[in-house]
Amino acid sequence: MSEEAVEATGPQVRRLGDWAAADLADLAAEYDTPLYVTDLERVQANATRLRAAFPDADVHYAVKAHTGQAVLRAVRAAGLGAECASAGEVVRALKAGFEGREIQYTAVNPPATDLDTVVERWRDDAAGLTVVAGARDTLDRLRDRGFDGRIAIRVNPGVGAGHHAKVTTGGHAKFGVPYDRAADLLADARDDFDVVGIHAHAGSGISGEDLDAHRELVARMGDLARDVGDLEFVDVGGGFGVPYHEDEPPLDLGAVADATREALGDVDARLAVEPGRYVVADAAVLLTRVNTVKEAEGVAVAGVDAGMTTLLRPAMYGAYHAIRNLDADGRRERPVTVAGPVCETADLFCEERPLPDPRRDDLLAVGNAGAYGYEMANTYNSRPRPAEVVRDADGVRLAREREGLEALTALEGDE
Ligand code: LLP
């Protein structure tokens, strides 16, 4: 990427240490904890950097990483489309102002209500929307509903990558049409639909080391595109990783873009990518307050008010998130375990990590919380979901209210 582009789109990575401690402390005081703080200017910078790295490609933001309306509007303003994994995400994208032609709906074993909703919106206000189908059944079910619009076929490229087996999609039988059957299905689909593309996704959290797998996937997609011909785009998925460890270098986006173009080869179709994490990960932190401190065999256990229900990634994937004690200037470091309020051993943000000696009421910031953070929050142990504030040039505002206890039984009626 040129130096001008880097300047226009901000630094490649924003570390947890770059957030101003005093600002975060003010927000925690005003809005209480646990609290997600999302910086929309950083979302836009990340989106703009992607556009600059892939200037001639379609870039769709994988909405599932963060579906907040303010984030979706910021992403759209930066010129990205929306990749949606459900009818709910399509509805959110439309509400945020995306037009049908900017939306790609990736249907994975879609429940009937999802197809009903999407086809209804396609007829109504989302004309031009593209459906990515990963099975012949999905095409049949769309045809049954009278859909004859834009279709892309999701291919299982037989190669995957990702930060964890649970998010490595590429080679898994769950996803897409087997590579060697894709051309036939595509030819059949042309009878009833406007077939515009082919699609594959290797997995999520691809690092520099996974670049070979990414290249292989792209090369296979290039071969398929040349084989079938007459396509508008070749979508090679998302998955660009971000450095969760503070000393990890950022992904060289320019190098990924070059490798992608080179591996694709000469095709008469546009390249398309659909990153989620890259756009939002370092645009948010999670603030949580220490409520309990105890000694346990040389380790300090800091009990905090956020847990696996607030940020699931450490419990689900063993994911590393940087943690900073915003109140501990000058205190010595020692092994600290940060644990949430849920009655499960998995409910830990870190174990025996060198951190400043914790005290009750300390405010902690958890880094890189923007992607799959709020989105995977849930109410297990009857813990209401946290609040989220967003920040932009106009200041700070509440984007999602803290859920109240009454919400926990709201679906059960008055029994
Ligand atoms: N496209 C498709 C078809 C996908 O399934 C995904 C992610 C993406 C794009 C975007 O991938 P990204 O650029 O965000 O890596 N909850 C997990 C991640 C699951 C990703 C699922 N699919 C996590 O917290 O790591």
Short mmCIF file of C-alpha atoms and ligand atoms in Angstrom, two decimals:
data_model
loop_
_atom_site.label_atom_id
_atom_site.label_comp_id
_atom_site.label_asym_id
_atom_site.label_seq_id
_atom_site.Cartn_x
_atom_site.Cartn_y
_atom_site.Cartn_z
CA MET A 1 0.00 0.00 0.00
CA SER A 2 1.31 3.49 -0.76
CA GLU A 3 2.36 5.78 2.07
CA GLU A 4 -0.47 8.18 1.20
CA ALA A 5 -2.99 5.37 1.53
CA VAL A 6 -1.57 4.39 4.90
CA GLU A 7 -1.83 7.98 6.06
CA ALA A 8 -5.42 8.31 4.86
CA THR A 9 -6.51 5.15 6.58
CA GLY A 10 -4.69 5.37 9.89
CA PRO A 11 -2.17 2.95 11.36
CA GLN A 12 -2.58 -0.73 10.45
CA VAL A 13 -3.28 -1.61 14.03
CA ARG A 14 -4.60 0.08 17.11
CA ARG A 15 -3.29 -1.40 20.33
CA LEU A 16 -5.07 -1.45 23.67
CA GLY A 17 -2.43 0.95 25.00
CA ASP A 18 -3.48 3.55 22.41
CA TRP A 19 -6.86 4.14 24.08
CA ALA A 20 -6.83 7.12 26.46
CA ALA A 21 -7.28 5.74 30.00
CA ALA A 22 -8.95 8.90 31.33
CA ASP A 23 -11.63 8.83 28.59
CA LEU A 24 -12.40 5.20 29.27
CA ALA A 25 -12.61 5.86 33.01
CA ASP A 26 -15.10 8.69 32.37
CA LEU A 27 -17.24 6.42 30.21
CA ALA A 28 -17.27 3.65 32.81
CA ALA A 29 -18.30 6.20 35.45
CA GLU A 30 -21.10 7.56 33.30
CA TYR A 31 -22.48 4.37 31.72
CA ASP A 32 -21.41 1.74 34.28
CA THR A 33 -19.76 -1.60 33.48
CA PRO A 34 -19.59 -4.00 31.71
CA LEU A 35 -19.52 -1.63 28.76
CA TYR A 36 -18.46 -1.94 25.16
CA VAL A 37 -16.89 1.24 23.77
CA THR A 38 -16.80 1.36 19.97
CA ASP A 39 -14.94 3.97 17.97
CA LEU A 40 -16.71 4.59 14.66
CA GLU A 41 -13.81 6.58 13.23
CA ARG A 42 -11.59 3.54 13.65
CA VAL A 43 -14.27 1.38 11.94
CA GLN A 44 -14.21 3.78 9.00
CA ALA A 45 -10.40 3.87 8.87
CA ASN A 46 -10.26 0.07 8.79
CA ALA A 47 -12.94 -0.10 6.09
CA THR A 48 -11.17 2.57 4.05
CA ARG A 49 -7.83 0.73 4.36
CA LEU A 50 -9.51 -2.38 2.98
CA ARG A 51 -10.95 -0.45 0.06
CA ALA A 52 -7.50 0.99 -0.64
CA ALA A 53 -5.86 -2.47 -0.54
CA PHE A 54 -8.48 -3.96 -2.89
CA PRO A 55 -9.28 -0.97 -5.11
CA ASP A 56 -10.86 -2.95 -7.95
CA ALA A 57 -12.69 -5.52 -5.82
CA ASP A 58 -16.16 -5.69 -4.28
CA VAL A 59 -15.73 -5.47 -0.52
CA HIS A 60 -18.65 -6.62 1.60
CA TYR A 61 -18.46 -6.29 5.38
CA ALA A 62 -19.38 -9.55 7.12
CA VAL A 63 -22.09 -8.08 9.31
CA LYS A 64 -21.99 -10.93 11.82
CA ALA A 65 -18.82 -9.50 13.39
CA HIS A 66 -20.75 -6.49 14.73
CA THR A 67 -24.32 -5.70 13.70
CA GLY A 68 -24.87 -2.43 15.54
CA GLN A 69 -26.71 0.14 13.45
CA ALA A 70 -24.08 2.84 14.00
CA VAL A 71 -21.33 0.48 12.88
CA LEU A 72 -23.29 -0.59 9.80
CA ARG A 73 -23.86 3.03 8.82
CA ALA A 74 -20.15 3.83 9.28
CA VAL A 75 -19.18 0.85 7.14
CA ARG A 76 -21.60 1.85 4.41
CA ALA A 77 -20.33 5.43 4.43
CA ALA A 78 -16.84 4.02 3.80
CA GLY A 79 -18.11 2.34 0.65
CA LEU A 80 -18.45 -1.30 1.69
CA GLY A 81 -21.40 -3.58 0.98
CA ALA A 82 -22.93 -5.99 3.49
CA GLU A 83 -22.52 -9.76 3.71
CA CYS A 84 -25.36 -11.16 5.77
CA ALA A 85 -25.64 -14.63 7.29
CA SER A 86 -29.33 -14.58 8.20
CA ALA A 87 -32.61 -12.87 7.49
CA GLY A 88 -32.07 -10.95 10.71
CA GLU A 89 -28.81 -9.54 9.40
CA VAL A 90 -30.47 -8.64 6.07
CA VAL A 91 -33.17 -6.78 7.97
CA ARG A 92 -30.55 -4.95 10.03
CA ALA A 93 -28.53 -4.03 6.92
CA LEU A 94 -31.62 -2.66 5.16
CA LYS A 95 -32.54 -0.70 8.27
CA ALA A 96 -29.05 0.85 8.32
CA GLY A 97 -29.54 2.06 4.75
CA PHE A 98 -27.86 -0.58 2.61
CA GLU A 99 -29.69 -1.06 -0.65
CA GLY A 100 -30.60 -4.48 -1.99
CA ARG A 101 -27.84 -4.40 -4.59
CA GLU A 102 -25.27 -3.79 -1.84
CA ILE A 103 -26.34 -6.86 0.11
CA GLN A 104 -25.16 -10.42 -0.25
CA TYR A 105 -27.06 -13.00 1.75
CA THR A 106 -25.05 -16.16 2.45
CA ALA A 107 -27.61 -18.86 3.16
CA VAL A 108 -26.23 -21.69 5.30
CA ASN A 109 -28.96 -24.31 5.89
CA PRO A 110 -31.46 -21.43 5.91
CA PRO A 111 -34.59 -21.95 8.02
CA ALA A 112 -37.81 -21.50 6.03
CA THR A 113 -38.61 -18.23 7.79
CA ASP A 114 -35.25 -16.81 6.67
CA LEU A 115 -35.95 -17.61 3.02
CA ASP A 116 -39.52 -16.30 3.34
CA THR A 117 -38.28 -13.02 4.76
CA VAL A 118 -35.41 -12.55 2.32
CA VAL A 119 -37.53 -13.30 -0.75
CA GLU A 120 -40.26 -10.99 0.55
CA ARG A 121 -37.76 -8.15 1.04
CA TRP A 122 -36.21 -8.89 -2.38
CA ARG A 123 -39.68 -8.40 -3.92
CA ASP A 124 -40.39 -5.37 -1.80
CA ASP A 125 -37.42 -3.08 -1.07
CA ALA A 126 -34.29 -5.17 -1.61
CA ALA A 127 -34.30 -5.80 -5.36
CA GLY A 128 -30.83 -6.58 -6.63
CA LEU A 129 -29.86 -8.54 -3.53
CA THR A 130 -27.60 -11.54 -4.19
CA VAL A 131 -28.21 -14.90 -2.54
CA VAL A 132 -25.21 -17.17 -2.05
CA ALA A 133 -26.48 -20.76 -2.09
CA GLY A 134 -24.39 -23.63 -0.78
CA ALA A 135 -26.66 -26.55 -1.69
CA ARG A 136 -29.00 -27.67 -4.45
CA ASP A 137 -31.78 -27.78 -1.83
CA THR A 138 -31.36 -24.07 -1.22
CA LEU A 139 -31.83 -23.34 -4.92
CA ASP A 140 -34.94 -25.54 -5.02
CA ARG A 141 -36.40 -23.80 -1.99
CA LEU A 142 -35.71 -20.38 -3.49
CA ARG A 143 -37.34 -21.43 -6.78
CA ASP A 144 -40.39 -22.68 -4.81
CA ARG A 145 -40.74 -19.18 -3.41
CA GLY A 146 -40.60 -17.56 -6.83
CA PHE A 147 -37.11 -16.14 -6.49
CA ASP A 148 -35.41 -15.75 -9.87
CA GLY A 149 -32.85 -13.08 -8.96
CA ARG A 150 -29.11 -12.98 -8.48
CA ILE A 151 -27.45 -16.18 -7.29
CA ALA A 152 -23.89 -17.07 -6.40
CA ILE A 153 -22.88 -20.65 -5.72
CA ARG A 154 -20.90 -21.33 -2.56
CA VAL A 155 -18.19 -23.83 -3.27
CA ASN A 156 -16.40 -26.02 -0.77
CA PRO A 157 -12.85 -25.39 -1.87
CA GLY A 158 -11.45 -28.37 0.02
CA VAL A 159 -8.99 -26.16 1.83
CA GLY A 160 -9.48 -24.19 5.02
CA ALA A 161 -7.64 -22.00 7.51
CA GLY A 162 -8.39 -20.10 10.68
CA HIS A 163 -7.40 -19.27 14.24
CA HIS A 164 -9.23 -22.31 15.63
CA ALA A 165 -10.74 -25.56 14.31
CA LYS A 166 -14.19 -24.22 15.25
CA VAL A 167 -13.91 -21.38 12.74
CA THR A 168 -12.12 -23.19 9.90
CA THR A 169 -14.85 -23.52 7.32
CA GLY A 170 -13.16 -24.10 3.97
CA GLY A 171 -12.77 -27.86 3.97
CA HIS A 172 -15.74 -28.74 6.17
CA ALA A 173 -18.58 -30.70 4.59
CA LYS A 174 -21.09 -28.34 6.22
CA PHE A 175 -20.22 -25.52 3.85
CA GLY A 176 -20.79 -25.23 0.14
CA VAL A 177 -21.12 -27.54 -2.81
CA PRO A 178 -18.22 -29.98 -3.29
CA TYR A 179 -15.72 -28.41 -5.66
CA ASP A 180 -16.07 -31.09 -8.34
CA ARG A 181 -19.86 -30.71 -8.48
CA ALA A 182 -19.94 -26.94 -8.53
CA ALA A 183 -19.73 -26.47 -12.31
CA ASP A 184 -22.74 -28.77 -12.90
CA LEU A 185 -24.88 -27.10 -10.28
CA LEU A 186 -23.96 -23.72 -11.66
CA ALA A 187 -24.97 -24.74 -15.19
CA ASP A 188 -28.33 -26.05 -13.91
CA ALA A 189 -28.91 -22.90 -11.88
CA ARG A 190 -28.55 -20.73 -14.98
CA ASP A 191 -31.92 -22.06 -16.20
CA ASP A 192 -33.87 -20.39 -13.39
CA PHE A 193 -31.67 -17.73 -11.86
CA ASP A 194 -29.36 -14.90 -12.77
CA VAL A 195 -26.11 -16.65 -11.83
CA VAL A 196 -23.59 -13.94 -11.07
CA GLY A 197 -20.80 -15.43 -8.99
CA ILE A 198 -18.97 -18.14 -7.16
CA HIS A 199 -18.03 -17.96 -3.52
CA ALA A 200 -15.74 -19.69 -1.02
CA HIS A 201 -14.55 -18.85 2.48
CA ALA A 202 -11.47 -20.48 4.04
CA GLY A 203 -12.19 -19.58 7.65
CA SER A 204 -11.77 -16.82 10.17
CA GLY A 205 -8.67 -15.27 11.69
CA ILE A 206 -6.24 -16.04 8.88
CA SER A 207 -2.70 -15.01 9.79
CA GLY A 208 0.41 -14.57 7.66
CA GLU A 209 1.15 -18.27 8.24
CA ASP A 210 -2.13 -19.29 6.62
CA LEU A 211 -1.39 -17.37 3.47
CA ASP A 212 -0.55 -20.54 1.54
CA ALA A 213 -3.97 -22.01 2.25
CA HIS A 214 -5.59 -18.73 1.23
CA ARG A 215 -3.57 -18.71 -2.00
CA GLU A 216 -4.59 -22.26 -2.79
CA LEU A 217 -8.25 -21.48 -2.24
CA VAL A 218 -8.07 -18.44 -4.47
CA ALA A 219 -6.22 -20.36 -7.18
CA ARG A 220 -8.91 -23.06 -7.17
CA MET A 221 -11.61 -20.43 -7.45
CA GLY A 222 -9.75 -18.83 -10.35
CA ASP A 223 -9.63 -22.21 -12.11
CA LEU A 224 -13.34 -22.74 -11.56
CA ALA A 225 -14.17 -19.25 -12.81
CA ARG A 226 -12.21 -19.83 -16.02
CA ASP A 227 -13.89 -23.20 -16.39
CA VAL A 228 -17.51 -21.99 -16.06
CA GLY A 229 -17.10 -18.49 -17.55
CA ASP A 230 -19.70 -15.72 -17.66
CA LEU A 231 -19.55 -14.53 -14.05
CA GLU A 232 -19.69 -11.08 -12.52
CA PHE A 233 -17.56 -11.88 -9.48
CA VAL A 234 -15.39 -14.43 -7.71
CA ASP A 235 -15.82 -14.06 -3.97
CA VAL A 236 -12.92 -15.52 -2.00
CA GLY A 237 -14.42 -14.85 1.42
CA GLY A 238 -13.18 -12.99 4.46
CA GLY A 239 -11.07 -14.10 7.38
CA PHE A 240 -8.29 -11.52 7.48
CA GLY A 241 -6.73 -11.84 10.92
CA VAL A 242 -5.90 -9.14 13.43
CA PRO A 243 -3.11 -9.18 16.04
CA TYR A 244 -4.72 -10.09 19.36
CA HIS A 245 -1.34 -10.29 21.12
CA GLU A 246 0.19 -6.88 21.79
CA ASP A 247 3.55 -7.84 20.25
CA GLU A 248 2.09 -9.56 17.18
CA PRO A 249 2.64 -7.70 13.90
CA PRO A 250 -0.43 -6.70 11.90
CA LEU A 251 -1.38 -8.63 8.80
CA ASP A 252 0.28 -7.11 5.75
CA LEU A 253 -2.92 -6.29 3.91
CA GLY A 254 -1.09 -5.13 0.79
CA ALA A 255 0.75 -8.45 0.60
CA VAL A 256 -2.51 -10.38 1.07
CA ALA A 257 -4.15 -8.36 -1.68
CA ASP A 258 -1.21 -8.94 -4.05
CA ALA A 259 -1.14 -12.67 -3.28
CA THR A 260 -4.91 -12.85 -3.84
CA ARG A 261 -4.77 -11.19 -7.23
CA GLU A 262 -1.80 -13.24 -8.32
CA ALA A 263 -3.38 -16.54 -7.23
CA LEU A 264 -6.68 -15.71 -8.92
CA GLY A 265 -4.92 -15.22 -12.24
CA ASP A 266 -6.59 -13.80 -15.27
CA VAL A 267 -10.37 -14.03 -14.89
CA ASP A 268 -13.07 -12.12 -16.64
CA ALA A 269 -14.86 -11.30 -13.39
CA ARG A 270 -14.38 -8.97 -10.43
CA LEU A 271 -12.64 -10.14 -7.28
CA ALA A 272 -14.82 -9.95 -4.16
CA VAL A 273 -13.85 -10.23 -0.48
CA GLU A 274 -15.99 -10.15 2.66
CA PRO A 275 -14.04 -9.46 5.85
CA GLY A 276 -15.74 -8.92 9.19
CA ARG A 277 -13.19 -9.05 11.98
CA TYR A 278 -10.68 -6.78 10.24
CA VAL A 279 -13.20 -3.93 10.10
CA VAL A 280 -14.26 -3.86 13.73
CA ALA A 281 -11.90 -5.84 16.00
CA ASP A 282 -9.60 -3.05 17.16
CA ALA A 283 -12.38 -0.45 17.06
CA ALA A 284 -13.77 -1.50 20.44
CA VAL A 285 -12.76 -2.32 23.97
CA LEU A 286 -14.76 -3.93 26.74
CA LEU A 287 -14.64 -2.20 30.12
CA THR A 288 -15.15 -4.28 33.23
CA ARG A 289 -14.67 -3.57 36.91
CA VAL A 290 -12.97 -5.73 39.53
CA ASN A 291 -15.37 -6.60 42.34
CA THR A 292 -13.49 -9.35 44.17
CA VAL A 293 -9.80 -10.05 44.72
CA LYS A 294 -8.37 -13.11 46.37
CA GLU A 295 -5.08 -14.91 46.77
CA ALA A 296 -4.79 -18.45 45.51
CA GLU A 297 -1.42 -20.15 45.71
CA GLY A 298 0.67 -17.24 44.53
CA VAL A 299 -1.90 -16.12 42.00
CA ALA A 300 -4.23 -13.18 42.41
CA VAL A 301 -7.73 -13.96 41.18
CA ALA A 302 -9.52 -10.81 40.07
CA GLY A 303 -13.28 -11.32 39.85
CA VAL A 304 -14.87 -8.92 37.36
CA ASP A 305 -18.39 -7.97 36.31
CA ALA A 306 -18.02 -9.16 32.68
CA GLY A 307 -17.76 -12.80 31.82
CA MET A 308 -18.20 -15.42 29.14
CA THR A 309 -21.72 -14.10 28.61
CA THR A 310 -20.30 -10.65 27.75
CA LEU A 311 -17.30 -11.75 25.66
CA LEU A 312 -17.42 -15.44 24.77
CA ARG A 313 -14.25 -15.75 22.69
CA PRO A 314 -11.80 -16.76 25.46
CA ALA A 315 -14.14 -19.48 26.75
CA MET A 316 -15.17 -20.74 23.32
CA TYR A 317 -11.89 -20.65 21.43
CA GLY A 318 -9.29 -20.14 24.14
CA ALA A 319 -8.83 -16.77 22.44
CA TYR A 320 -6.28 -14.32 23.79
CA HIS A 321 -7.42 -10.74 24.45
CA ALA A 322 -5.06 -8.14 25.84
CA ILE A 323 -6.09 -6.79 29.27
CA ARG A 324 -5.04 -3.47 30.75
CA ASN A 325 -5.61 -2.30 34.30
CA LEU A 326 -6.48 1.38 33.92
CA ASP A 327 -6.07 2.14 37.61
CA ALA A 328 -2.78 0.45 38.35
CA ASP A 329 -0.05 2.88 37.36
CA GLY A 330 3.22 1.85 38.97
CA ARG A 331 1.93 -1.27 40.71
CA ARG A 332 4.15 -4.35 40.39
CA GLU A 333 3.14 -7.13 38.03
CA ARG A 334 2.35 -10.63 39.19
CA PRO A 335 0.41 -13.63 37.87
CA VAL A 336 -3.26 -12.64 37.70
CA THR A 337 -6.29 -14.70 36.71
CA VAL A 338 -9.23 -12.60 35.54
CA ALA A 339 -12.51 -14.42 36.12
CA GLY A 340 -16.13 -13.56 35.40
CA PRO A 341 -19.28 -14.05 37.48
CA VAL A 342 -20.57 -17.17 35.70
CA CYS A 343 -20.50 -20.50 37.51
CA GLU A 344 -18.28 -22.27 34.98
CA THR A 345 -14.54 -22.80 34.98
CA ALA A 346 -14.48 -21.67 31.34
CA ASP A 347 -15.52 -18.21 32.51
CA LEU A 348 -11.98 -16.77 32.51
CA PHE A 349 -10.48 -13.92 30.48
CA CYS A 350 -6.94 -15.01 31.28
CA GLU A 351 -5.09 -17.31 33.61
CA GLU A 352 -1.95 -16.41 35.52
CA ARG A 353 -1.07 -13.60 33.15
CA PRO A 354 1.49 -11.01 34.31
CA LEU A 355 -0.67 -7.98 35.17
CA PRO A 356 -0.51 -5.27 37.82
CA ASP A 357 -1.51 -6.40 41.29
CA PRO A 358 -5.31 -6.01 41.17
CA ARG A 359 -7.46 -4.20 43.72
CA ARG A 360 -11.21 -4.07 44.20
CA ASP A 361 -12.87 -1.40 41.99
CA ASP A 362 -10.01 -1.34 39.46
CA LEU A 363 -11.21 -0.71 35.93
CA LEU A 364 -9.93 -3.17 33.32
CA ALA A 365 -10.05 -2.75 29.56
CA VAL A 366 -10.16 -5.82 27.33
CA GLY A 367 -8.76 -5.17 23.85
CA ASN A 368 -9.87 -6.11 20.37
CA ALA A 369 -13.42 -6.59 21.57
CA GLY A 370 -15.15 -5.17 18.49
CA ALA A 371 -15.43 -8.36 16.46
CA TYR A 372 -17.68 -11.16 17.71
CA GLY A 373 -17.76 -9.46 21.11
CA TYR A 374 -21.19 -7.96 21.71
CA GLU A 375 -22.48 -10.20 18.92
CA MET A 376 -21.89 -13.39 20.86
CA ALA A 377 -23.10 -11.96 24.17
CA ASN A 378 -25.86 -14.02 25.72
CA THR A 379 -27.88 -14.27 28.90
CA TYR A 380 -26.63 -17.56 30.35
CA ASN A 381 -26.78 -17.59 34.17
CA SER A 382 -29.50 -14.95 33.68
CA ARG A 383 -26.91 -12.24 33.14
CA PRO A 384 -28.42 -9.40 31.13
CA ARG A 385 -26.40 -8.23 28.14
CA PRO A 386 -24.07 -5.24 28.55
CA ALA A 387 -24.45 -1.71 27.20
CA GLU A 388 -22.53 -0.29 24.26
CA VAL A 389 -21.52 3.30 23.57
CA VAL A 390 -20.19 4.53 20.25
CA ARG A 391 -17.86 7.44 19.70
CA ASP A 392 -17.42 9.55 16.58
CA ALA A 393 -16.53 13.14 15.67
CA ASP A 394 -19.79 14.33 17.32
CA GLY A 395 -18.98 12.73 20.66
CA VAL A 396 -20.21 9.69 22.56
CA ARG A 397 -23.70 8.22 22.61
CA LEU A 398 -25.44 5.14 23.93
CA ALA A 399 -25.80 2.69 21.04
CA ARG A 400 -27.29 -0.29 22.85
CA GLU A 401 -28.93 0.01 26.21
CA ARG A 402 -27.93 -2.25 29.04
CA GLU A 403 -30.45 -5.06 29.22
CA GLY A 404 -32.55 -5.01 32.39
CA LEU A 405 -33.48 -7.97 34.57
CA GLU A 406 -37.09 -7.71 33.39
CA ALA A 407 -35.94 -8.68 29.87
CA LEU A 408 -34.92 -12.08 31.18
CA THR A 409 -38.50 -13.22 31.72
CA ALA A 410 -40.19 -11.03 29.12
CA LEU A 411 -40.72 -13.95 26.73
CA GLU A 412 -42.37 -16.07 29.40
CA GLY A 413 -45.49 -13.96 29.83
CA ASP A 414 -47.14 -13.42 33.22
CA GLU A 415 -47.24 -16.99 34.43
N1 LLP B 1 -17.80 -14.78 5.08
C1 LLP B 1 -18.34 -15.90 5.57
C2 LLP B 1 -19.12 -16.75 4.69
C3 LLP B 1 -18.17 -16.22 6.93
O1 LLP B 1 -18.71 -17.34 7.40
C4 LLP B 1 -17.42 -15.37 7.76
C5 LLP B 1 -17.23 -15.68 9.18
C6 LLP B 1 -16.87 -14.21 7.20
C7 LLP B 1 -17.07 -13.94 5.85
C8 LLP B 1 -16.07 -13.21 8.00
O2 LLP B 1 -14.94 -13.73 8.60
P1 LLP B 1 -13.94 -12.72 9.33
O3 LLP B 1 -13.38 -11.79 8.31
O4 LLP B 1 -14.71 -12.00 10.37
O5 LLP B 1 -12.92 -13.59 9.95
N2 LLP B 1 -17.00 -16.14 16.22
C9 LLP B 1 -15.69 -16.42 15.66
C10 LLP B 1 -15.61 -16.11 14.19
C11 LLP B 1 -16.63 -16.85 13.36
C12 LLP B 1 -16.60 -16.45 11.93
C13 LLP B 1 -17.68 -17.07 11.15
N3 LLP B 1 -17.72 -16.71 9.78
C14 LLP B 1 -14.63 -15.65 16.45
O6 LLP B 1 -14.99 -14.94 17.40
O7 LLP B 1 -13.46 -15.79 16.19
#
